C-alpha cells in the first residue's frame, strides 16, 4: 500500500552531469510542419516594406544596368531625353570610339582612392571623421582598394547647325564626402510617372494666361536621332533593332541612318550584319528596289558589309555605267576602281562577242563561203544580218553643227549619251522572230522583184534562221545573269547587261 501510493519522479541520475542534461532538453525539436510554417512566415515578413509603400529595387537589365553598369550615356534631343547605364567592356568591344575614349590614355574617368579622401582636405573631398572601416581603423589609406572607374557621356550638337551631334565625355560628378562605394547616379527613369489631372488643368490655365505653347514641338529628325542611338545600343547588347519590317523604303532610310551613326562610332562590324539580316527578309521587293536605285544600295551594301546587296547593286551599276557615275562621287576610291575594272572586263567581253558576230557567215553545199558569185540569195541573208547588227550596235552620228550666226557654238546640241546595247544582245540571244521577222524579210526581197518568189521567200527565211542560231550561240557569254532578280526570258525590259561576275576577292572590305 505504501509503495503503490508513493509518486514516481524521474530524477536525474547522479552519473549524468548538468550540461548533458541541458543539451538533452534543448535538442527537442518541433514538428516539421510547425517549423516550416514559422520559417515561411519570417521569410515573407522580411520582404515587406515598412515605409508605407512598395520597396523599389533598381533594375539591372538593358538599358539600365544599375548594379553593374559603369558608363552613363545621356541622349537629349528636342526636349526628349533617353538615358542608359551600360558596360564599358561591351561598348569597347563593339565600338572603336568607346574603346579609345575609355582607355587609360584618353579617358577622363576620375579614379580616386578612398584613402586619399581623408588627407586631401578641400582639394577634392572632405575627410571622413569618426568613421571606421571593416578592419576597425579610422581613415586608413591602405585599407581599401582603388575605386572602379566610371564614365559619363552626353550628346553634344556643337556650335554649327549643320554639324552632326556626337557623344562627348563629361567629368563624373562626385560627392563632397568620401564613400566606400563608387559614386552612382540616381536610378534612370526614361519615362516619368503620369501626373494627375489637376496638374494638367493648372498648367493649361497658366499657359493660356501667358500665351505660351503647351509642349515642345518634336521634329522628325529628333525622333530619328533618339531611335538611331537606341538601335545602336540594342545591337551592342544583341537585341534586335526596331526597324520597319513592312515598308522597304522606310526601312532603307532607317538602315542608312543607323549605318552612318555606326560608321561615326567605328561599329560597322557589329551593326552591319544586323542591317543585312533585316533587309534580306524583304527578298523579291529588295531586288526590285536595288534595280531602281543601284548606286544608293551599293553604298549601303558597302557600309553594312553585305555581300549579297553589294554584289547585286554592283552588277546593275556596271551594266548601266556611266549612267550612275554622278551619284557615286563620294565613294571610296577602292570601290570606284572596282567598278572601272568590271566595266573594262565587260567591254572586252562585248568586243569579242561583236567580232564573232560580224564574222558569222553561211556556207554552200560544197562547204564554200557564200558570195555573190556562188549563192547570191544566201549572200543577201548575210548582208542583211550584218547591216542590222551594225545599225543597232553603233551609236548614232553626232548632229551637224549650226554654222549660221555668231552664237553658233552656244546653240550646238549636247553630245548623245553612250549607247547601251544590252537590249540588242538579248534579242540576239532570243533569236526566232525577236528580230528580222517575216515582214521585214519580205520587204527586203521585194526590193528586187525578179528575186521575189514563194520558194525564194521560204529559202530566205530558212537560211536566216540558220544565221540567227549561230548568233544565239555567239552571245551566250553575255546572256548570263548574276542577279538575284528574276528577269524572265526577255530580260525584264532591261537595256543593259547583267553578266558581271562578282567573286569573293572583289569585295573591298575583305
Tab-separated table of C-alpha atoms in Angstrom:
chain	number	residue	atom	x	y	z
A	1	UNK	CA	0.000	0.000	0.000
A	2	UNK	CA	2.717	2.416	0.915
A	3	UNK	CA	4.731	1.561	-2.131
A	4	UNK	CA	1.813	1.975	-4.520
A	5	UNK	CA	0.826	5.378	-3.216
A	6	UNK	CA	4.284	6.785	-3.406
A	7	UNK	CA	4.654	9.098	-6.541
A	8	UNK	CA	7.358	8.364	-9.064
A	9	UNK	CA	9.770	11.178	-10.031
A	10	UNK	CA	12.192	10.990	-12.894
A	11	UNK	CA	15.226	12.439	-11.179
A	12	UNK	CA	18.485	12.878	-12.967
A	13	UNK	CA	20.979	10.168	-12.438
A	14	UNK	CA	23.914	11.047	-10.251
A	15	UNK	CA	26.237	9.913	-13.029
A	16	UNK	CA	24.788	12.403	-15.576
A	17	UNK	CA	26.233	15.910	-15.468
A	18	UNK	CA	24.169	19.111	-15.752
A	19	UNK	CA	25.467	20.219	-19.199
A	20	UNK	CA	24.484	16.909	-20.730
A	21	UNK	CA	21.010	17.213	-19.260
A	22	UNK	CA	20.600	20.717	-20.676
A	23	UNK	CA	21.794	19.560	-24.037
A	24	UNK	CA	19.307	16.769	-23.989
A	25	UNK	CA	16.482	19.132	-23.204
A	26	UNK	CA	17.422	21.685	-25.939
A	27	UNK	CA	17.697	19.003	-28.571
A	28	UNK	CA	13.924	18.601	-28.603
A	29	UNK	CA	12.643	19.937	-31.956
A	30	UNK	CA	9.202	20.954	-33.141
A	31	UNK	CA	7.334	19.006	-35.759
A	32	UNK	CA	8.417	19.690	-39.353
A	33	UNK	CA	5.094	21.258	-40.266
A	34	UNK	CA	5.346	23.816	-37.465
A	35	UNK	CA	8.949	24.653	-38.246
A	36	UNK	CA	8.339	25.166	-41.984
A	37	UNK	CA	5.294	27.356	-41.321
A	38	UNK	CA	7.217	29.550	-38.920
A	39	UNK	CA	10.168	29.873	-41.273
A	40	UNK	CA	7.977	30.772	-44.237
A	41	UNK	CA	6.249	33.421	-42.138
A	42	UNK	CA	9.530	35.057	-41.203
A	43	UNK	CA	10.755	34.958	-44.812
A	44	UNK	CA	7.561	36.615	-46.040
A	45	UNK	CA	7.784	39.364	-43.431
A	46	UNK	CA	11.394	40.145	-44.288
A	47	UNK	CA	10.330	41.275	-47.791
A	48	UNK	CA	7.733	43.687	-46.563
A	49	UNK	CA	8.269	47.415	-46.690
A	50	UNK	CA	7.664	49.378	-43.504
A	51	UNK	CA	7.881	52.786	-45.156
A	52	UNK	CA	4.247	52.995	-46.188
A	53	UNK	CA	4.773	51.881	-49.837
A	54	UNK	CA	6.247	49.231	-52.099
A	55	UNK	CA	10.020	48.851	-51.958
A	56	UNK	CA	11.965	49.949	-55.088
A	57	UNK	CA	14.653	47.653	-56.473
A	58	UNK	CA	16.781	49.200	-59.262
A	59	UNK	CA	16.787	47.112	-62.395
A	60	UNK	CA	19.923	45.535	-63.762
A	61	UNK	CA	18.967	44.970	-67.384
A	62	UNK	CA	19.109	46.869	-70.646
A	63	UNK	CA	19.056	49.865	-70.869
A	64	UNK	CA	19.702	50.423	-67.136
A	65	UNK	CA	22.313	48.194	-65.527
A	66	UNK	CA	22.096	49.978	-62.200
A	67	UNK	CA	24.245	47.444	-60.301
A	68	UNK	CA	26.943	46.543	-62.821
A	69	UNK	CA	26.975	49.406	-65.339
A	70	UNK	CA	29.918	51.795	-65.385
A	71	UNK	CA	29.125	54.017	-68.407
A	72	UNK	CA	26.290	56.529	-68.208
A	73	UNK	CA	25.066	57.876	-71.567
A	74	UNK	CA	22.504	60.655	-71.919
A	75	UNK	CA	20.906	61.354	-75.302
A	76	UNK	CA	18.815	64.521	-75.073
A	77	UNK	CA	17.265	65.905	-78.262
A	78	UNK	CA	14.478	68.457	-78.609
A	79	UNK	CA	13.161	68.150	-75.071
A	80	UNK	CA	13.257	64.345	-75.166
A	81	UNK	CA	15.834	62.531	-73.059
A	82	UNK	CA	16.989	58.923	-73.088
A	83	UNK	CA	19.467	57.675	-70.503
A	84	UNK	CA	21.491	54.480	-70.452
A	85	UNK	CA	23.658	52.750	-67.867
A	86	UNK	CA	25.846	50.331	-69.812
A	87	UNK	CA	29.110	48.417	-69.517
A	88	UNK	CA	32.445	49.693	-70.695
A	89	UNK	CA	33.556	46.167	-71.693
A	90	UNK	CA	30.667	45.654	-74.116
A	91	UNK	CA	30.858	49.181	-75.542
A	92	UNK	CA	34.613	48.956	-76.100
A	93	UNK	CA	34.295	45.557	-77.734
A	94	UNK	CA	31.590	46.797	-80.116
A	95	UNK	CA	32.831	50.314	-80.918
A	96	UNK	CA	36.269	51.667	-81.623
A	97	UNK	CA	35.135	55.066	-80.365
A	98	UNK	CA	34.338	53.772	-76.878
A	99	UNK	CA	37.429	51.594	-76.866
A	100	UNK	CA	39.643	54.627	-77.421
A	101	UNK	CA	37.730	57.127	-75.278
A	102	UNK	CA	37.643	54.828	-72.242
A	103	UNK	CA	41.296	53.807	-72.446
A	104	UNK	CA	43.808	54.931	-69.842
A	105	UNK	CA	45.450	57.345	-72.247
A	106	UNK	CA	42.372	59.257	-73.439
A	107	UNK	CA	39.734	58.693	-70.767
A	108	UNK	CA	38.638	61.426	-68.411
A	109	UNK	CA	37.336	58.939	-65.857
A	110	UNK	CA	38.152	60.013	-62.334
A	111	UNK	CA	39.693	57.130	-60.444
A	112	UNK	CA	40.007	58.205	-56.812
A	113	UNK	CA	41.395	56.254	-53.921
A	114	UNK	CA	39.291	56.247	-50.815
A	115	UNK	CA	42.318	56.578	-48.584
A	116	UNK	CA	43.294	59.839	-50.260
A	117	UNK	CA	39.962	61.487	-49.465
A	118	UNK	CA	40.896	61.696	-45.761
A	119	UNK	CA	44.040	63.722	-46.445
A	120	UNK	CA	43.052	65.869	-49.432
A	121	UNK	CA	41.052	68.415	-47.409
A	122	UNK	CA	39.297	70.948	-49.604
A	123	UNK	CA	41.203	69.924	-52.747
A	124	UNK	CA	38.840	67.087	-53.599
A	125	UNK	CA	36.640	65.822	-50.752
A	126	UNK	CA	36.212	66.297	-47.011
A	127	UNK	CA	37.916	63.793	-44.717
A	128	UNK	CA	35.766	61.219	-43.040
A	129	UNK	CA	35.690	61.902	-39.315
A	130	UNK	CA	34.873	59.169	-36.843
A	131	UNK	CA	34.123	56.540	-39.499
A	132	UNK	CA	35.540	53.085	-39.108
A	133	UNK	CA	36.202	50.644	-41.885
A	134	UNK	CA	35.726	46.926	-41.765
A	135	UNK	CA	39.077	46.462	-40.104
A	136	UNK	CA	38.259	48.873	-37.299
A	137	UNK	CA	40.732	51.551	-38.493
A	138	UNK	CA	39.771	55.152	-38.986
A	139	UNK	CA	40.780	56.661	-42.320
A	140	UNK	CA	43.342	54.033	-43.152
A	141	UNK	CA	44.636	54.849	-46.685
A	142	UNK	CA	45.716	51.287	-47.407
A	143	UNK	CA	42.605	49.587	-46.054
A	144	UNK	CA	40.517	49.884	-49.222
A	145	UNK	CA	41.282	49.363	-52.891
A	146	UNK	CA	41.065	51.895	-55.676
A	147	UNK	CA	37.570	52.786	-56.780
A	148	UNK	CA	36.264	51.364	-60.042
A	149	UNK	CA	36.374	53.737	-62.991
A	150	UNK	CA	33.164	55.408	-64.169
A	151	UNK	CA	32.433	57.225	-67.413
A	152	UNK	CA	29.717	59.676	-68.424
A	153	UNK	CA	28.752	60.765	-71.967
A	154	UNK	CA	26.312	63.362	-73.234
A	155	UNK	CA	25.133	64.130	-76.763
A	156	UNK	CA	26.694	67.385	-77.973
A	157	UNK	CA	25.412	69.267	-81.040
A	158	UNK	CA	28.441	71.529	-81.447
A	159	UNK	CA	28.400	75.158	-82.478
A	160	UNK	CA	27.242	74.770	-86.074
A	161	UNK	CA	23.673	73.933	-87.018
A	162	UNK	CA	24.666	71.513	-89.772
A	163	UNK	CA	27.149	69.648	-87.581
A	164	UNK	CA	26.389	66.035	-86.740
A	165	UNK	CA	25.729	65.592	-82.992
A	166	UNK	CA	28.105	63.264	-81.199
A	167	UNK	CA	28.625	61.858	-77.746
A	168	UNK	CA	31.143	63.808	-75.685
A	169	UNK	CA	32.729	62.538	-72.492
A	170	UNK	CA	31.951	64.625	-69.409
A	171	UNK	CA	33.620	64.626	-65.992
A	172	UNK	CA	31.966	62.442	-63.381
A	173	UNK	CA	30.318	64.406	-60.563
A	174	UNK	CA	31.283	63.036	-57.136
A	175	UNK	CA	30.036	63.876	-53.665
A	176	UNK	CA	31.927	66.137	-51.230
A	177	UNK	CA	32.047	63.349	-48.665
A	178	UNK	CA	34.041	60.197	-49.223
A	179	UNK	CA	32.288	56.889	-49.589
A	180	UNK	CA	33.260	53.237	-49.643
A	181	UNK	CA	31.254	52.719	-52.835
A	182	UNK	CA	31.553	54.142	-56.314
A	183	UNK	CA	29.518	57.279	-56.935
A	184	UNK	CA	26.383	56.152	-58.749
A	185	UNK	CA	23.828	58.342	-60.428
A	186	UNK	CA	20.226	58.088	-59.329
A	187	UNK	CA	18.065	55.353	-60.844
A	188	UNK	CA	17.378	56.026	-64.515
A	189	UNK	CA	13.744	56.697	-65.290
A	190	UNK	CA	13.263	57.140	-69.043
A	191	UNK	CA	9.518	57.508	-68.610
A	192	UNK	CA	8.354	59.785	-65.792
A	193	UNK	CA	5.224	58.853	-63.843
A	194	UNK	CA	1.957	60.214	-65.195
A	195	UNK	CA	0.879	63.364	-63.340
A	196	UNK	CA	-2.627	63.866	-62.020
A	197	UNK	CA	-5.405	65.554	-63.967
A	198	UNK	CA	-5.333	68.532	-61.627
A	199	UNK	CA	-1.739	69.195	-62.616
A	200	UNK	CA	-2.648	69.315	-66.313
A	201	UNK	CA	-5.531	71.678	-65.627
A	202	UNK	CA	-3.345	74.076	-63.665
A	203	UNK	CA	-0.594	74.078	-66.282
A	204	UNK	CA	-3.092	74.635	-69.106
A	205	UNK	CA	-4.662	77.550	-67.282
A	206	UNK	CA	-1.270	79.121	-66.643
A	207	UNK	CA	-0.140	78.710	-70.282
A	208	UNK	CA	-3.366	80.119	-71.652
A	209	UNK	CA	-2.911	83.144	-69.409
A	210	UNK	CA	0.640	83.915	-70.550
A	211	UNK	CA	0.133	82.687	-74.167
A	212	UNK	CA	2.890	80.069	-74.226
A	213	UNK	CA	2.902	76.838	-76.234
A	214	UNK	CA	1.743	73.838	-74.276
A	215	UNK	CA	4.536	71.426	-75.311
A	216	UNK	CA	7.822	71.452	-77.098
A	217	UNK	CA	7.451	70.546	-80.767
A	218	UNK	CA	9.221	67.323	-81.610
A	219	UNK	CA	10.682	67.161	-85.112
A	220	UNK	CA	11.115	64.014	-87.131
A	221	UNK	CA	14.875	64.450	-87.095
A	222	UNK	CA	14.929	64.494	-83.289
A	223	UNK	CA	12.970	61.261	-83.138
A	224	UNK	CA	15.312	59.714	-85.692
A	225	UNK	CA	18.356	60.544	-83.560
A	226	UNK	CA	16.773	59.013	-80.472
A	227	UNK	CA	15.802	55.917	-82.469
A	228	UNK	CA	19.245	55.507	-84.038
A	229	UNK	CA	21.106	55.683	-80.727
A	230	UNK	CA	18.661	53.281	-79.126
A	231	UNK	CA	19.100	50.813	-82.012
A	232	UNK	CA	22.867	51.194	-81.804
A	233	UNK	CA	22.990	50.230	-78.142
A	234	UNK	CA	20.414	47.496	-78.627
A	235	UNK	CA	22.634	45.866	-81.244
A	236	UNK	CA	25.641	46.136	-78.914
A	237	UNK	CA	23.702	44.012	-76.403
A	238	UNK	CA	22.479	41.565	-79.061
A	239	UNK	CA	18.914	42.872	-79.086
A	240	UNK	CA	17.100	43.208	-82.453
A	241	UNK	CA	16.846	46.817	-83.670
A	242	UNK	CA	13.458	48.450	-84.092
A	243	UNK	CA	13.315	48.869	-87.867
A	244	UNK	CA	10.396	48.958	-90.273
A	245	UNK	CA	9.582	45.439	-91.468
A	246	UNK	CA	6.744	46.354	-93.871
A	247	UNK	CA	7.722	49.385	-95.960
A	248	UNK	CA	11.063	48.733	-97.636
A	249	UNK	CA	11.522	52.420	-98.492
A	250	UNK	CA	11.222	53.431	-94.845
A	251	UNK	CA	13.408	50.501	-93.827
A	252	UNK	CA	16.131	51.686	-96.223
A	253	UNK	CA	16.053	55.202	-94.711
A	254	UNK	CA	16.290	53.844	-91.176
A	255	UNK	CA	19.073	51.407	-92.045
A	256	UNK	CA	21.075	54.070	-93.845
A	257	UNK	CA	20.803	56.463	-90.891
A	258	UNK	CA	21.829	53.739	-88.449
A	259	UNK	CA	24.803	52.737	-90.602
A	260	UNK	CA	26.010	56.333	-90.779
A	261	UNK	CA	25.852	56.522	-86.996
A	262	UNK	CA	27.706	53.221	-86.653
A	263	UNK	CA	30.339	54.465	-89.072
A	264	UNK	CA	30.839	57.556	-86.912
A	265	UNK	CA	31.460	55.394	-83.835
A	266	UNK	CA	33.518	52.742	-85.669
A	267	UNK	CA	30.945	49.994	-85.105
A	268	UNK	CA	30.154	48.813	-88.631
A	269	UNK	CA	31.429	45.300	-87.982
A	270	UNK	CA	28.774	44.838	-85.306
A	271	UNK	CA	25.882	46.799	-86.827
A	272	UNK	CA	26.366	45.706	-90.449
A	273	UNK	CA	25.254	42.057	-90.053
A	274	UNK	CA	22.059	43.179	-88.311
A	275	UNK	CA	21.198	45.533	-91.187
A	276	UNK	CA	21.995	42.825	-93.715
A	277	UNK	CA	19.730	40.327	-91.943
A	278	UNK	CA	16.850	42.822	-91.723
A	279	UNK	CA	16.919	43.889	-95.377
A	280	UNK	CA	17.316	40.389	-96.769
A	281	UNK	CA	13.962	39.491	-95.243
A	282	UNK	CA	12.262	41.555	-97.974
A	283	UNK	CA	13.605	39.192	-100.665
A	284	UNK	CA	11.903	39.998	-104.009
A	285	UNK	CA	10.975	43.544	-103.012
A	286	UNK	CA	14.592	44.192	-102.112
A	287	UNK	CA	15.867	43.044	-105.519
A	288	UNK	CA	13.400	45.367	-107.270
A	289	UNK	CA	14.445	48.319	-105.116
A	290	UNK	CA	18.106	47.654	-105.859
A	291	UNK	CA	17.315	47.630	-109.593
A	292	UNK	CA	15.676	51.057	-109.216
A	293	UNK	CA	18.400	52.669	-107.082
A	294	UNK	CA	21.633	50.696	-107.570
A	295	UNK	CA	24.101	53.460	-106.526
A	296	UNK	CA	22.294	54.022	-103.225
A	297	UNK	CA	22.222	50.346	-102.359
A	298	UNK	CA	25.846	49.960	-103.431
A	299	UNK	CA	26.830	52.440	-100.709
A	300	UNK	CA	24.544	50.762	-98.184
A	301	UNK	CA	25.874	47.318	-99.004
A	302	UNK	CA	29.436	48.559	-98.549
A	303	UNK	CA	28.688	50.071	-95.132
A	304	UNK	CA	26.715	47.008	-93.994
A	305	UNK	CA	29.388	44.607	-95.288
A	306	UNK	CA	26.590	42.779	-97.104
A	307	UNK	CA	27.971	40.636	-99.893
A	308	UNK	CA	24.558	39.907	-101.387
A	309	UNK	CA	23.359	43.534	-101.512
A	310	UNK	CA	26.730	44.870	-102.644
A	311	UNK	CA	27.104	42.311	-105.444
A	312	UNK	CA	23.504	42.847	-106.612
A	313	UNK	CA	23.954	46.621	-106.799
A	314	UNK	CA	27.402	46.325	-108.405
A	315	UNK	CA	26.039	44.277	-111.318
A	316	UNK	CA	23.460	46.993	-112.020
A	317	UNK	CA	25.996	49.823	-111.704
A	318	UNK	CA	28.488	48.156	-114.065
A	319	UNK	CA	25.807	47.358	-116.622
A	320	UNK	CA	24.489	50.961	-116.603
A	321	UNK	CA	27.890	52.670	-116.446
A	322	UNK	CA	28.488	55.612	-116.737
A	323	UNK	CA	24.854	56.446	-116.000
A	324	UNK	CA	25.249	56.196	-112.208
A	325	UNK	CA	28.625	57.935	-112.030
A	326	UNK	CA	27.271	61.308	-110.721
A	327	UNK	CA	25.715	59.564	-107.712
A	328	UNK	CA	28.981	57.833	-106.795
A	329	UNK	CA	31.267	60.814	-106.372
A	330	UNK	CA	31.865	60.459	-102.626
A	331	UNK	CA	32.504	56.727	-102.523
A	332	UNK	CA	35.904	55.307	-101.513
A	333	UNK	CA	38.480	55.018	-104.271
A	334	UNK	CA	38.675	51.248	-103.875
A	335	UNK	CA	35.013	50.912	-104.907
A	336	UNK	CA	35.470	53.230	-107.879
A	337	UNK	CA	38.483	51.229	-109.021
A	338	UNK	CA	36.479	48.025	-108.705
A	339	UNK	CA	33.699	49.475	-110.853
A	340	UNK	CA	36.122	50.620	-113.533
A	341	UNK	CA	37.818	47.209	-113.607
A	342	UNK	CA	34.490	45.425	-114.015
A	343	UNK	CA	33.432	47.856	-116.757
A	344	UNK	CA	36.656	47.175	-118.645
A	345	UNK	CA	36.095	43.423	-118.359
A	346	UNK	CA	32.565	43.806	-119.686
A	347	UNK	CA	33.711	45.941	-122.609
A	348	UNK	CA	36.376	43.401	-123.535
A	349	UNK	CA	33.813	40.608	-123.496
A	350	UNK	CA	31.444	42.626	-125.653
A	351	UNK	CA	34.212	43.363	-128.151
A	352	UNK	CA	34.993	39.646	-128.501
A	353	UNK	CA	31.346	38.771	-128.999
A	354	UNK	CA	30.852	41.526	-131.572
A	355	UNK	CA	33.853	40.295	-133.517
A	356	UNK	CA	32.393	36.814	-133.630
A	357	UNK	CA	29.008	38.159	-134.734
A	358	UNK	CA	30.403	40.142	-137.621
A	359	UNK	CA	32.409	37.134	-138.784
A	360	UNK	CA	29.361	34.882	-138.981
A	361	UNK	CA	28.602	33.594	-142.467
A	362	UNK	CA	26.849	30.808	-144.333
A	363	UNK	CA	28.308	28.053	-146.452
A	364	UNK	CA	27.216	26.434	-149.680
A	365	UNK	CA	26.524	22.742	-150.130
A	366	UNK	CA	30.152	22.314	-151.179
A	367	UNK	CA	31.467	23.942	-147.965
A	368	UNK	CA	32.416	27.275	-149.501
A	369	UNK	CA	31.553	30.626	-148.006
A	370	UNK	CA	28.645	32.264	-149.725
A	371	UNK	CA	29.368	35.122	-152.078
A	372	UNK	CA	27.514	37.000	-154.834
A	373	UNK	CA	29.024	34.598	-157.366
A	374	UNK	CA	28.191	31.203	-155.864
A	375	UNK	CA	24.933	31.905	-153.916
A	376	UNK	CA	23.515	35.365	-154.344
A	377	UNK	CA	20.398	34.742	-152.215
A	378	UNK	CA	22.386	33.370	-149.260
A	379	UNK	CA	24.832	36.234	-149.548
A	380	UNK	CA	21.864	38.643	-149.176
A	381	UNK	CA	20.943	36.886	-145.923
A	382	UNK	CA	24.445	37.539	-144.507
A	383	UNK	CA	24.455	41.124	-145.769
A	384	UNK	CA	21.071	41.903	-144.219
A	385	UNK	CA	22.120	40.433	-140.846
A	386	UNK	CA	25.367	42.400	-140.738
A	387	UNK	CA	23.588	45.600	-141.740
A	388	UNK	CA	21.029	45.134	-138.957
A	389	UNK	CA	23.780	44.390	-136.421
A	390	UNK	CA	25.840	47.450	-137.419
A	391	UNK	CA	22.857	49.795	-137.187
A	392	UNK	CA	21.856	48.601	-133.735
A	393	UNK	CA	25.299	48.351	-132.120
A	394	UNK	CA	26.817	51.591	-133.433
A	395	UNK	CA	25.984	54.907	-131.745
A	396	UNK	CA	24.244	57.428	-133.980
A	397	UNK	CA	26.417	60.079	-135.601
A	398	UNK	CA	26.533	63.456	-133.851
A	399	UNK	CA	24.257	66.157	-135.251
A	400	UNK	CA	25.747	68.640	-137.662
A	401	UNK	CA	26.779	71.924	-136.026
A	402	UNK	CA	24.921	75.075	-136.967
A	403	UNK	CA	27.353	77.453	-138.649
A	404	UNK	CA	24.935	80.345	-139.227
A	405	UNK	CA	25.014	83.199	-136.723
A	406	UNK	CA	27.625	84.465	-134.252
A	407	UNK	CA	26.342	82.235	-131.405
A	408	UNK	CA	26.628	79.009	-133.334
A	409	UNK	CA	28.887	77.398	-130.699
A	410	UNK	CA	26.449	78.065	-127.907
A	411	UNK	CA	23.496	76.646	-129.875
A	412	UNK	CA	25.135	73.300	-130.548
A	413	UNK	CA	23.168	70.378	-129.031
A	414	UNK	CA	24.846	68.275	-126.358
A	415	UNK	CA	26.511	65.037	-127.438
A	416	UNK	CA	24.267	61.968	-127.367
A	417	UNK	CA	24.573	59.626	-124.379
A	418	UNK	CA	26.668	56.499	-124.797
A	419	UNK	CA	24.835	53.634	-126.434
A	420	UNK	CA	23.969	50.723	-124.171
A	421	UNK	CA	23.232	47.837	-126.496
A	422	UNK	CA	22.269	45.261	-123.890
A	423	UNK	CA	18.771	45.042	-125.386
A	424	UNK	CA	20.219	44.161	-128.811
A	425	UNK	CA	22.269	41.305	-127.382
A	426	UNK	CA	19.193	39.974	-125.620
A	427	UNK	CA	17.318	39.983	-128.939
A	428	UNK	CA	20.177	38.054	-130.467
A	429	UNK	CA	20.034	35.639	-127.557
A	430	UNK	CA	16.316	35.061	-128.076
A	431	UNK	CA	16.528	34.505	-131.828
A	432	UNK	CA	13.453	33.390	-133.751
A	433	UNK	CA	11.039	36.213	-134.554
A	434	UNK	CA	12.526	38.579	-131.954
A	435	UNK	CA	14.270	40.466	-134.778
A	436	UNK	CA	14.294	40.342	-138.594
A	437	UNK	CA	10.809	38.894	-138.716
A	438	UNK	CA	8.776	37.669	-141.678
A	439	UNK	CA	7.500	41.086	-142.750
A	440	UNK	CA	10.939	42.651	-142.703
A	441	UNK	CA	12.427	39.834	-144.757
A	442	UNK	CA	9.578	40.044	-147.256
A	443	UNK	CA	10.046	43.766	-147.614
A	444	UNK	CA	13.757	43.237	-148.267
A	445	UNK	CA	13.180	40.681	-151.013
A	446	UNK	CA	10.610	42.881	-152.729
A	447	UNK	CA	13.343	45.463	-153.371
A	448	UNK	CA	14.259	43.254	-156.351
A	449	UNK	CA	11.016	41.952	-157.906
A	450	UNK	CA	12.940	39.445	-160.010
A	451	UNK	CA	14.265	37.704	-156.886
A	452	UNK	CA	10.968	37.554	-155.017
A	453	UNK	CA	9.042	34.277	-155.199
A	454	UNK	CA	7.422	31.892	-152.791
A	455	UNK	CA	10.272	29.416	-152.960
A	456	UNK	CA	12.914	32.112	-152.560
A	457	UNK	CA	10.988	33.535	-149.582
A	458	UNK	CA	10.944	30.159	-147.828
A	459	UNK	CA	14.614	29.575	-148.547
A	460	UNK	CA	15.472	33.100	-147.387
A	461	UNK	CA	13.679	32.600	-144.046
A	462	UNK	CA	15.283	29.181	-143.535
A	463	UNK	CA	18.809	30.495	-144.131
A	464	UNK	CA	18.112	33.496	-141.894
A	465	UNK	CA	17.088	31.188	-139.059
A	466	UNK	CA	20.364	29.273	-139.502
A	467	UNK	CA	22.318	32.502	-139.098
A	468	UNK	CA	20.223	33.504	-136.064
A	469	UNK	CA	21.049	30.162	-134.431
A	470	UNK	CA	24.773	30.805	-134.835
A	471	UNK	CA	24.332	34.320	-133.419
A	472	UNK	CA	22.479	32.927	-130.390
A	473	UNK	CA	25.437	30.672	-129.589
A	474	UNK	CA	27.860	33.564	-130.031
A	475	UNK	CA	26.136	35.820	-127.482
A	476	UNK	CA	25.730	33.191	-124.745
A	477	UNK	CA	28.551	34.655	-122.603
A	478	UNK	CA	26.627	37.951	-122.493
A	479	UNK	CA	23.314	36.303	-121.645
A	480	UNK	CA	24.401	35.071	-118.229
A	481	UNK	CA	22.555	36.679	-115.333
A	482	UNK	CA	24.309	37.042	-111.974
A	483	UNK	CA	21.429	38.886	-110.314
A	484	UNK	CA	19.132	37.541	-107.640
A	485	UNK	CA	16.320	39.303	-109.505
A	486	UNK	CA	14.342	37.077	-111.839
A	487	UNK	CA	14.269	38.956	-115.157
A	488	UNK	CA	12.485	36.331	-117.201
A	489	UNK	CA	13.360	35.074	-120.644
A	490	UNK	CA	13.375	38.507	-122.293
A	491	UNK	CA	15.487	40.196	-119.614
A	492	UNK	CA	12.662	42.068	-117.900
A	493	UNK	CA	12.961	45.013	-120.263
A	494	UNK	CA	16.443	45.974	-119.028
A	495	UNK	CA	18.553	47.776	-121.551
A	496	UNK	CA	21.892	46.728	-120.072
A	497	UNK	CA	23.788	43.529	-119.460
A	498	UNK	CA	23.865	41.723	-116.118
A	499	UNK	CA	26.646	39.236	-116.827
A	500	UNK	CA	29.176	40.823	-114.425
A	501	UNK	CA	30.525	38.212	-112.051
A	502	UNK	CA	31.500	39.282	-108.514
A	503	UNK	CA	33.954	36.921	-106.842
A	504	UNK	CA	34.885	36.663	-103.178
A	505	UNK	CA	38.142	38.516	-103.791
A	506	UNK	CA	36.254	41.505	-105.239
A	507	UNK	CA	34.613	42.629	-102.003
A	508	UNK	CA	36.520	45.712	-100.849
A	509	UNK	CA	36.290	45.002	-97.107
A	510	UNK	CA	37.892	41.506	-97.187
